[in-house]
XYZ file of C-alpha atoms in Angstrom:
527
model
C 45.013 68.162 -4.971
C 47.557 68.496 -2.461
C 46.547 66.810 1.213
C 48.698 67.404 4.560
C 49.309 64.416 6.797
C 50.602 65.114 10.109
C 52.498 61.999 12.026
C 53.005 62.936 15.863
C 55.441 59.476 17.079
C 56.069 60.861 20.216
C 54.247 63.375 22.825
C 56.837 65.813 23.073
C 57.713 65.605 19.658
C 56.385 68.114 17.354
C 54.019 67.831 15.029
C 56.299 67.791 11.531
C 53.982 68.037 8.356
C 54.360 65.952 5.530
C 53.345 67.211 2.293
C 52.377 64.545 -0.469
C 50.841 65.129 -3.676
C 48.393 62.917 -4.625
C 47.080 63.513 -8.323
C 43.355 63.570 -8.841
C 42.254 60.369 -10.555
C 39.856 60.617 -13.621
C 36.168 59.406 -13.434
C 36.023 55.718 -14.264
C 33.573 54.976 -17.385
C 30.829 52.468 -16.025
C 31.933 49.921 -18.705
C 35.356 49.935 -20.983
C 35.179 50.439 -24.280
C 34.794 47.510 -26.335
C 37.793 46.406 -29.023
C 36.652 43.673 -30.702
C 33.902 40.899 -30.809
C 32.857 38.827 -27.801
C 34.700 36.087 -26.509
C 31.895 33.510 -25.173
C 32.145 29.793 -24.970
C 29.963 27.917 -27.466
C 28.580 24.386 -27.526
C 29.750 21.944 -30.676
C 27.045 18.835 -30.859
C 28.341 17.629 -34.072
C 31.915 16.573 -32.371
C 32.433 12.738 -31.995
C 33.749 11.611 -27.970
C 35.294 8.639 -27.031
C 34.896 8.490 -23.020
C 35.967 6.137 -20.790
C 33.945 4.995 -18.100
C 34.728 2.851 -15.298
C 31.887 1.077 -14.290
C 32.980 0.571 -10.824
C 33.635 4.217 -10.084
C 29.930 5.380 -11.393
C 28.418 4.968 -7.543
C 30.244 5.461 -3.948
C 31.237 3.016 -1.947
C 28.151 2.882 0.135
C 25.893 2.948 -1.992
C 22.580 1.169 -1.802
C 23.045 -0.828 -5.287
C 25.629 -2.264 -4.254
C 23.871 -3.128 -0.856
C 21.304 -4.702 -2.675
C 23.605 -6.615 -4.867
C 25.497 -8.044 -2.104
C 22.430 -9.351 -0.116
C 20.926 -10.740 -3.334
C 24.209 -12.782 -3.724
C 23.900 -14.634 -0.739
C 20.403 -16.195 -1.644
C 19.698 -19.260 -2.946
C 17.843 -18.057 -6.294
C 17.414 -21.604 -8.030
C 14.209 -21.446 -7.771
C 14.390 -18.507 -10.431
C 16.199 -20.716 -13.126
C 14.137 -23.763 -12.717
C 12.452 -22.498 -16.143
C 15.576 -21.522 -18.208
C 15.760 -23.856 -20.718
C 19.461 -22.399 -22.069
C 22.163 -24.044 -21.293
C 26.245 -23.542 -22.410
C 26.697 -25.445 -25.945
C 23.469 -25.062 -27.240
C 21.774 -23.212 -29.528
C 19.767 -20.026 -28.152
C 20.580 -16.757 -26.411
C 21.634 -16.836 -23.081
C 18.482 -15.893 -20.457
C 18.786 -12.822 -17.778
C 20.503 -13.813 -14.334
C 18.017 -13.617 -11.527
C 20.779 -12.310 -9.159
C 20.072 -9.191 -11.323
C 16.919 -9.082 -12.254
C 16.139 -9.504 -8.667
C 18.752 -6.497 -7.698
C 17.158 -4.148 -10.982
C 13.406 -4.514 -9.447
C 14.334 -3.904 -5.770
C 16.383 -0.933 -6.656
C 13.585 0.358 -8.727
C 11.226 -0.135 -6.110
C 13.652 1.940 -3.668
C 13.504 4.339 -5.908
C 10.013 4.762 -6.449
C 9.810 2.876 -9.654
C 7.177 0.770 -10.227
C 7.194 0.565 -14.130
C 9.352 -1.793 -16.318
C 9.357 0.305 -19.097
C 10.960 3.217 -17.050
C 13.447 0.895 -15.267
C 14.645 -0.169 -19.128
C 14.825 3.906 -19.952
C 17.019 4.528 -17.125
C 19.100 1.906 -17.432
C 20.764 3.992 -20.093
C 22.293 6.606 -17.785
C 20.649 6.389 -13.925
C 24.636 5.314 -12.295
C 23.006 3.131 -9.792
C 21.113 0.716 -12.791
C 24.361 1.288 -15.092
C 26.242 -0.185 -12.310
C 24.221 -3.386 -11.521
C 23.731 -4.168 -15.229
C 27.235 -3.415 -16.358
C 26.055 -0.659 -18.810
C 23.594 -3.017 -20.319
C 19.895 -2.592 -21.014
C 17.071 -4.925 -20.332
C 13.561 -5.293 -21.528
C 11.032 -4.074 -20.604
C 9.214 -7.368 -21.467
C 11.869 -9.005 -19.873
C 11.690 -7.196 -16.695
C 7.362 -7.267 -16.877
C 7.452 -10.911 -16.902
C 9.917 -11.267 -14.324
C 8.134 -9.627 -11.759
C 5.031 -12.087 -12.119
C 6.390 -15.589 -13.185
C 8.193 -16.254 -9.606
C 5.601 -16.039 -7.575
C 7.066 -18.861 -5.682
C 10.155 -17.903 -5.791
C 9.639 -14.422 -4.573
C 7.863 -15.639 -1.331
C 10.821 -18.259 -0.644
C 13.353 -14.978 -1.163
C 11.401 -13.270 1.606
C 11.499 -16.137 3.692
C 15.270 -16.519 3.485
C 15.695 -12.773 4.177
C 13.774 -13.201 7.337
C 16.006 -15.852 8.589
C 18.926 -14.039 7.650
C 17.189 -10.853 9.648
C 16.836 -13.323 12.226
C 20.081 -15.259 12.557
C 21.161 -11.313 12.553
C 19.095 -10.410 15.853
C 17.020 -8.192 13.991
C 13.613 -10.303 14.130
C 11.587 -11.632 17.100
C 7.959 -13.043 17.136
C 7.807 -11.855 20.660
C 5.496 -8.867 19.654
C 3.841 -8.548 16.448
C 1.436 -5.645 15.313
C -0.803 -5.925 11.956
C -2.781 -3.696 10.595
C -4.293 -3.171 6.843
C -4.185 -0.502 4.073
C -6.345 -0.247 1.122
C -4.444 0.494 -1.938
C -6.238 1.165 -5.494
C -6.695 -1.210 -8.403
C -5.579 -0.781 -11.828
C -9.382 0.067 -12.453
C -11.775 3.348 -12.732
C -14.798 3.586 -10.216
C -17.095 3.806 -13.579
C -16.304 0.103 -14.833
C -18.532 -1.682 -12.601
C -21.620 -3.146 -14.335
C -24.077 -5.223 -13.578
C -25.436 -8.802 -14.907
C -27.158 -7.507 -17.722
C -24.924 -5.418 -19.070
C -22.067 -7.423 -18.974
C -23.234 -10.354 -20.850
C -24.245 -7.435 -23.787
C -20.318 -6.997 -23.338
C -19.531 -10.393 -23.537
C -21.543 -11.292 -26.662
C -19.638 -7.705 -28.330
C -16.737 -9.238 -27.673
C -17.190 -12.879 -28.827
C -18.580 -11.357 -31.916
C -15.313 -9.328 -32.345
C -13.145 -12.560 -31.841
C -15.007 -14.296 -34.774
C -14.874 -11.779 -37.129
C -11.244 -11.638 -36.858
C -10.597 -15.325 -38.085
C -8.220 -18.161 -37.305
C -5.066 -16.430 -36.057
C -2.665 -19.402 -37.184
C -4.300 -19.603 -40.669
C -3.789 -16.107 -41.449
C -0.271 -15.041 -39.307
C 1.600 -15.069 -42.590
C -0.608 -12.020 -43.816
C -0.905 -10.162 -40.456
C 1.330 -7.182 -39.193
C 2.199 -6.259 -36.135
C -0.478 -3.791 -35.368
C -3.401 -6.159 -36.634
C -1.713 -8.902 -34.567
C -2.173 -6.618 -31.052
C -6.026 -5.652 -32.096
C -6.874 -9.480 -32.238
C -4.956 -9.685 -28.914
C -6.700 -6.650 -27.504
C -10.257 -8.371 -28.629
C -9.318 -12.010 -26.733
C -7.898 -9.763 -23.858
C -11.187 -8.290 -23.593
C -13.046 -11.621 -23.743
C -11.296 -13.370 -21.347
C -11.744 -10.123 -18.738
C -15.950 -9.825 -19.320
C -16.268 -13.416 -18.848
C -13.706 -13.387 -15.581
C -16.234 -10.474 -14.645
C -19.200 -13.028 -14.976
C -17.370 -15.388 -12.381
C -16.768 -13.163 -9.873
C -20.472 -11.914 -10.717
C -21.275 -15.096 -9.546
C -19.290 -15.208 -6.886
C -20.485 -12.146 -5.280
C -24.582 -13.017 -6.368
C -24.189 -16.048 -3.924
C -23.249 -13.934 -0.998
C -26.868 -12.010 -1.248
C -30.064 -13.563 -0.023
C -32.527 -11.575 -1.796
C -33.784 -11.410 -5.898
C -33.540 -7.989 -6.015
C -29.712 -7.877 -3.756
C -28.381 -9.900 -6.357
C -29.727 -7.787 -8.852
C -27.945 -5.215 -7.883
C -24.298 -6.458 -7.335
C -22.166 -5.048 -10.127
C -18.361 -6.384 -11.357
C -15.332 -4.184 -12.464
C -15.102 -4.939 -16.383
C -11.214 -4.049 -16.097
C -10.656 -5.477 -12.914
C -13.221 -7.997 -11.721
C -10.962 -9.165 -8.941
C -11.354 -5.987 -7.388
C -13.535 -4.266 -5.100
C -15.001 -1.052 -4.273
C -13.199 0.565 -0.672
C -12.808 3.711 1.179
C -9.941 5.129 2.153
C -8.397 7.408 4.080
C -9.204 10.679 1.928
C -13.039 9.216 2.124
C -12.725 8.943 -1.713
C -14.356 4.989 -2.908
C -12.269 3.569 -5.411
C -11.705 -0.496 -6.882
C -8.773 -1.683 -4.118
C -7.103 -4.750 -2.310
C -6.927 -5.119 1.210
C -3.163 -5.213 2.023
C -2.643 -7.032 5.247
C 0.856 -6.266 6.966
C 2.450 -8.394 9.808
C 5.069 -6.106 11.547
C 7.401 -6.909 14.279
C 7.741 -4.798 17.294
C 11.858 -4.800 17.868
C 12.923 -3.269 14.272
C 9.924 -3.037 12.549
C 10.679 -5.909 10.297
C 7.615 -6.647 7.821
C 7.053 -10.699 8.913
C 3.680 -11.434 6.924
C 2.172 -9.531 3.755
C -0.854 -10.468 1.838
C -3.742 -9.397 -0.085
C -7.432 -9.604 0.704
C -11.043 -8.561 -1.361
C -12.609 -7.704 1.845
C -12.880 -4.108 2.683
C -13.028 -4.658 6.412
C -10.089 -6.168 8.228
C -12.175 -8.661 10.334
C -11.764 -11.947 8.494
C -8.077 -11.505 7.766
C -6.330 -11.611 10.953
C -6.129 -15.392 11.310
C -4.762 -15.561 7.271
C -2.229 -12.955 8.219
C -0.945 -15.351 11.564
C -0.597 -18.178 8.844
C 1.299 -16.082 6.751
C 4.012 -15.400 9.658
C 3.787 -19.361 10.706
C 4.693 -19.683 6.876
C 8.043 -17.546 6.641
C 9.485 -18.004 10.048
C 7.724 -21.097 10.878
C 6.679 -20.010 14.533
C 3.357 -18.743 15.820
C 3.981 -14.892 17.441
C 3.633 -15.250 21.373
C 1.889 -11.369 21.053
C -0.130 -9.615 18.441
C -1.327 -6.224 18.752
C -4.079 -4.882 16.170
C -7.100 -1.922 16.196
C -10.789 -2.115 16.389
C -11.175 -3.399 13.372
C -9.414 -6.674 13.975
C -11.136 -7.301 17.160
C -14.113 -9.312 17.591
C -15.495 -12.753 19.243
C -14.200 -15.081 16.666
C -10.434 -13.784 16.479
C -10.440 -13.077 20.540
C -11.746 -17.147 20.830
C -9.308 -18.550 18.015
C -6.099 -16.534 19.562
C -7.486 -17.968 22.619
C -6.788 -21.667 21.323
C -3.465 -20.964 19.533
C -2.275 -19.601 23.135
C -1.782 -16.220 21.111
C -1.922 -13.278 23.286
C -4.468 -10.844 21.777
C -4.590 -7.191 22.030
C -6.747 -4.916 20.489
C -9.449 -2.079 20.951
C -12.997 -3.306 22.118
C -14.996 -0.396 23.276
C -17.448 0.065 25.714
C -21.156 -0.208 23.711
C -22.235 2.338 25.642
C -19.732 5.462 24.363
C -20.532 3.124 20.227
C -24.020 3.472 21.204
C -23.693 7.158 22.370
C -21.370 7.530 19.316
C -23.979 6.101 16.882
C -26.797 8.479 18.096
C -24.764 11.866 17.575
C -23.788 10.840 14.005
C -28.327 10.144 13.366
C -28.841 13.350 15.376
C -30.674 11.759 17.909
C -30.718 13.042 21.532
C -29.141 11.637 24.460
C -32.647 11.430 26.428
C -33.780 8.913 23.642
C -30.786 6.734 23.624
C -31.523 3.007 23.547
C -30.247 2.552 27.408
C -33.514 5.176 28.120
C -36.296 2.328 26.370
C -37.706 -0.191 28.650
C -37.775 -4.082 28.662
C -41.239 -5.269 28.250
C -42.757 -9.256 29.007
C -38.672 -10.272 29.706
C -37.846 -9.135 26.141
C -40.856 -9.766 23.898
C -41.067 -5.874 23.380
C -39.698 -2.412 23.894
C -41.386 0.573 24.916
C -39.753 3.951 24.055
C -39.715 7.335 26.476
C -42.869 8.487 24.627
C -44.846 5.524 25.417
C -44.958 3.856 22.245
C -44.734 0.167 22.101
C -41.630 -1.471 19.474
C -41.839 -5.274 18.359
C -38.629 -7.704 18.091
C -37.695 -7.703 14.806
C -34.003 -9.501 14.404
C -31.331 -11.002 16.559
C -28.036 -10.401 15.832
C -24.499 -10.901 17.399
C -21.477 -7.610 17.395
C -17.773 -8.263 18.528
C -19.328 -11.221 20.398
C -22.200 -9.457 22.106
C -25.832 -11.305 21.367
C -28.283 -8.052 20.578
C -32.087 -7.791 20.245
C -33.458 -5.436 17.760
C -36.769 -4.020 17.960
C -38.596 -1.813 15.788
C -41.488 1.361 16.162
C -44.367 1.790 13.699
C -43.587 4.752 11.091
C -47.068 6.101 11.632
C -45.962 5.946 15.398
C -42.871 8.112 14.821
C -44.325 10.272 12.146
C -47.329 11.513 14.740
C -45.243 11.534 17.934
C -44.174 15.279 19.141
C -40.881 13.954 20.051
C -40.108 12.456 16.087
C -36.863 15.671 15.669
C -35.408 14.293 18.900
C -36.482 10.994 18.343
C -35.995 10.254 15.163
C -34.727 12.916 12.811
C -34.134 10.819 9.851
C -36.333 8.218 8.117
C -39.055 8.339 10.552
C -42.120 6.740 8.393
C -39.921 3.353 8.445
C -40.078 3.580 12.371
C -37.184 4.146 14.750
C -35.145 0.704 15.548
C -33.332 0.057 18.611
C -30.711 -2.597 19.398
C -30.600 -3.542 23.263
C -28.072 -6.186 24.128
C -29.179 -9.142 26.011
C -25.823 -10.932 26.816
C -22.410 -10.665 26.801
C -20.353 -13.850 25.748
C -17.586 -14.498 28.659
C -14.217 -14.514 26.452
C -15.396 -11.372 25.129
C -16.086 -10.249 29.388
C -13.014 -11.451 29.849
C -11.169 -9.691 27.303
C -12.310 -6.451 27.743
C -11.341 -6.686 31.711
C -7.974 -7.498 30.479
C -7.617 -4.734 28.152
C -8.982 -2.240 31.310
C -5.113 -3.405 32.979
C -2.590 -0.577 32.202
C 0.040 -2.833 30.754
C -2.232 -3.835 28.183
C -2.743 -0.047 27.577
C 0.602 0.709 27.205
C 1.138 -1.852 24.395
C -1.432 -0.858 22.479
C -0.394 2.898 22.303
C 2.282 1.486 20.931
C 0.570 -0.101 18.081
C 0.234 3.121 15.700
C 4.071 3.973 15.274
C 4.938 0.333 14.334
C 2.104 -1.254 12.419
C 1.004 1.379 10.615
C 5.136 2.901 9.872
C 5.430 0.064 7.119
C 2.393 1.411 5.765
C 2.986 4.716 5.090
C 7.061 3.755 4.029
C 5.562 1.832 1.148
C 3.091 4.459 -0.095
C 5.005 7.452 0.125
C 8.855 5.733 -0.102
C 7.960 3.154 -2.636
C 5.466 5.021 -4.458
C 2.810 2.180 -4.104
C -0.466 3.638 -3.813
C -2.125 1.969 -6.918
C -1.470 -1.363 -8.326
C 0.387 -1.705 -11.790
C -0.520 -5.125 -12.279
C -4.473 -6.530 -12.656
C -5.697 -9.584 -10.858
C -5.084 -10.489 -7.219
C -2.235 -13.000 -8.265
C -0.275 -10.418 -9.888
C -1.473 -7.458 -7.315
C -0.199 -9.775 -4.584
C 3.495 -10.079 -6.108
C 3.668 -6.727 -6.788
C 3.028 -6.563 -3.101
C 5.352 -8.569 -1.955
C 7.930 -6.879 -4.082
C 7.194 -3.678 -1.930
C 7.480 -5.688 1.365
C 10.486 -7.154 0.265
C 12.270 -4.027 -0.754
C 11.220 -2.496 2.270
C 13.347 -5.365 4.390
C 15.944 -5.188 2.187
C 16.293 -1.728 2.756
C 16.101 -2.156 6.469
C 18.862 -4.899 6.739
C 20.798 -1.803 4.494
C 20.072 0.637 7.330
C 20.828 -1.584 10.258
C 23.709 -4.222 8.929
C 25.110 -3.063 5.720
C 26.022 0.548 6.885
C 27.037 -0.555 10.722
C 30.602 -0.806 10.047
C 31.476 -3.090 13.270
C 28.256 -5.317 12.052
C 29.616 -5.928 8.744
């Protein structure tokens, strides 16, 4: 193929061909013709390595293991070793230091690791556990009864933090918010049982005990797995009849025969109790209560309570602060839940400055009649007073008797009640009332309103007050949600409220830990 190209340099030059001949190249095959086999790299597993690792160089600089190691250092941990019986010249192998054992859980915990068995299978190649146990393994049983035998201990090591949070600036009782979470047991909804059925349990199991003998007389002739099934059967004793206790416990509480009757015990869990949460699901939980200050968001106060509703555990959760920083907060902020006569009147006498949601009873009242389907016109304010109190008459004209008094957030109410052959005939029953109507509609007027309750709820009407508690959400219920979807702790490993409780505060203390990482450790000028 010849091609002319024509190159004009100038504008009065001429244009002077130039004639080059450019061959024709052949067509290029899509893939070139194979000579021999293929050259591929292959894997050899039967070789034999011998690597060297520095153990220093397996995490950064700024990592958060060695963050945690570093804090750990500077606390006193002797009440960890108060128990180790080892000592230098004697016989016996040397026990775990608690300056590690400590750092191994709280890095777990970081992590979202909860389980000691998984903590000892990582150990083997995770960098940041290779680093803090110097390419050494722990046990799991090791680790298990670590978390739960230093119960005192632990709660000292998150008082200390807090002071050192404190000397640091980073902690001020000022402002503190609380609020509560339910978290899940290590229990199924279907173990609960009542009375009856759990003393069939217990005689089962006693039965199973004696058939299995006198452990001591016959441990030379026992193996391992026979060993845990007589352990398994004395577990299971000891649980039905810690069932029975809290059976007890629980029967007290009820007034009638037939209530008590019908209380029923988790045979797993006994300790436990049924709660809803937030998905509406009802499962065997605690009651964590969290203390949070305002500044940093600083977890001041964690504990654990049975009670499904959060109004009885306000005044434990002040104590708890009192206990680690030894002050009483000047401010606490908490919801609706939280507020009522008896923690407005005993914040009152600690000169504690209470704030909280009260709302009005009419917009609960109005609230309460759209959820039974009842119509506005038939509301409770629309009944009338009768003889200064001594009845009720609705809009129909039908007369209701007192039936109970009863007191709410402080408020004394009467309660009155309609005959169901009353409701059942009147032509206004569907507006009336829709549900239930041969047991007679029942209407709760209040009477009187206590003055510290008055008085509170003219305080919250103040728009400072309003402003502090729309503040309340992002701070109380943050260390919440950091611990259930950071930490991973939505359901208890441990059983019992003892152990539930340190497995708590193992969460609460991680999460401070990990705050004095985010705000200290990793502020170069700070440190």
């Amino acid at each position: 193929m010849i091609q002319s190209i024509c190159y004009n340099r100038s504008m009065d030059a001429p244009c002077q061909p130039i004639l080059i001949e450019i061959p024709e190249q052949p067509p290029q095959p899509e893939q070139a013709e194979r000579r021999g086999p293929l050259k591929l790299r292959s894997i050899d597993r039967q070789q034999t390595m011998l690597v060297t690792i520095c153990v220093e160089e397996l995490i950064p600089a700024d990592h958060k293991a060695r963050a945690i190691w570093d804090l750990v250092g500077r606390m006193d941990l002797s009440r960890f070793t108060q128990s180790v019986r080892t000592t230098v010249g004697c016989a016996g192998r040397p026990g775990w230091d608690p300056h590690l054992m400590i750092s191994l859980w709280v890095y777990a915990y970081s992590e979202g690791i909860s389980s000691a068995r998984e903590i000892e299978r990582l150990m083997e190649w995770e960098p940041g556990l290779q680093w803090l146990g110097g390419l050494a393994t722990v046990n799991h049983h090791s680790l298990s009864d670590f978390r739960v035998d230093y119960k005192a201990g632990l709660d000292e090591l998150f008082a200390q933090l807090l002071a050192l949070l404190t000397n640091a600036g980073l902690v001020s009782l000022e402002q503190v918010m609380h609020d509560g979470t339910k978290i899940r047991a290590q229990a199924g909804a279907d173990t609960f049982r009542r009375e009856k059925t759990l003393r069939q349990h217990l005689e089962e199991a006693r039965q199973a005990v004696a058939q299995m003998g006198d452990p001591q007389a016959e441990a030379p002739a026992r193996d391992r797995q026979q060993a845990a099934r007589e352990r398994a059967a004395r577990e299971r004793k000891e649980r039905v009849e810690a069932a029975l206790k809290e059976l007890a416990v629980l029967q007290a509480e009820e007034n009638s025969e037939a209530d008590k009757a019908e209380v029923r015990v988790s045979v797993s869990e006994p300790e436990a109790r049924k709660m809803k949460h937030g998905d509406h699901a009802i499962a065997p939980s605690y009651n964590a209560q969290i203390s949070t200050e305002a500044g940093h968001k600083v977890i001041v106060g964690a504990h654990l309570s049975q009670c499904s509703s959060d109004a009885n555990s306000l005044m434990p959760a002040i104590e708890e602060v009192v206990k680690n920083l030894g002050a009483i907060p000047d401010q606490v902020v908490v919801d609706g839940g939280f507020t009522n006569r008896e923690n407005i009147v005993q914040c009152g006498a600690r000169q504690i400055d209470l704030v909280g949601s009260l709302p009005d009873p009419a917009e609960r009242s109005a609230a309460a009649m759209k959820s039974h389907g009842i119509a506005p016109e038939f509301a409770p304010s629309q009944f009338r007073i009768l003889d200064n109190g001594e009845g009720l008459e609705c809009p129909a004209g039908c007369h209701l008797e007192p039936l109970r008094k009863n007191r709410k957030r402080g408020d004394l109410y009467q309660q009155y009640q309609a005959s169901g052959k009353d409701c059942i005939a009147c032509r206004y029953q569907p507006q009336c009332c829709p549900k239930k109507a041969e047991k007679g509609r029942t209407v709760s007027i209040r009477m009187e309103e206590q003055a510290d309750v008055a008085a509170f709820r003219k305080k919250m009407e103040e728009v400072e007050y309003k402003k502090i508690y729309r503040k309340r959400g992002e701070v109380a219920e943050f260390p919440n949600a950091w611990i259930k979807e950071k930490l991973g702790l939505r359901k208890f490993r441990l059983r019992g409220l003892a152990k539930a409780g340190s497995e708590l505060m193992w969460a609460c203390l991680t999460y401070n830990i990990m705050q004095w990482v985010r705000l200290i450790w990793r502020q170069p000028a700070t440190a």
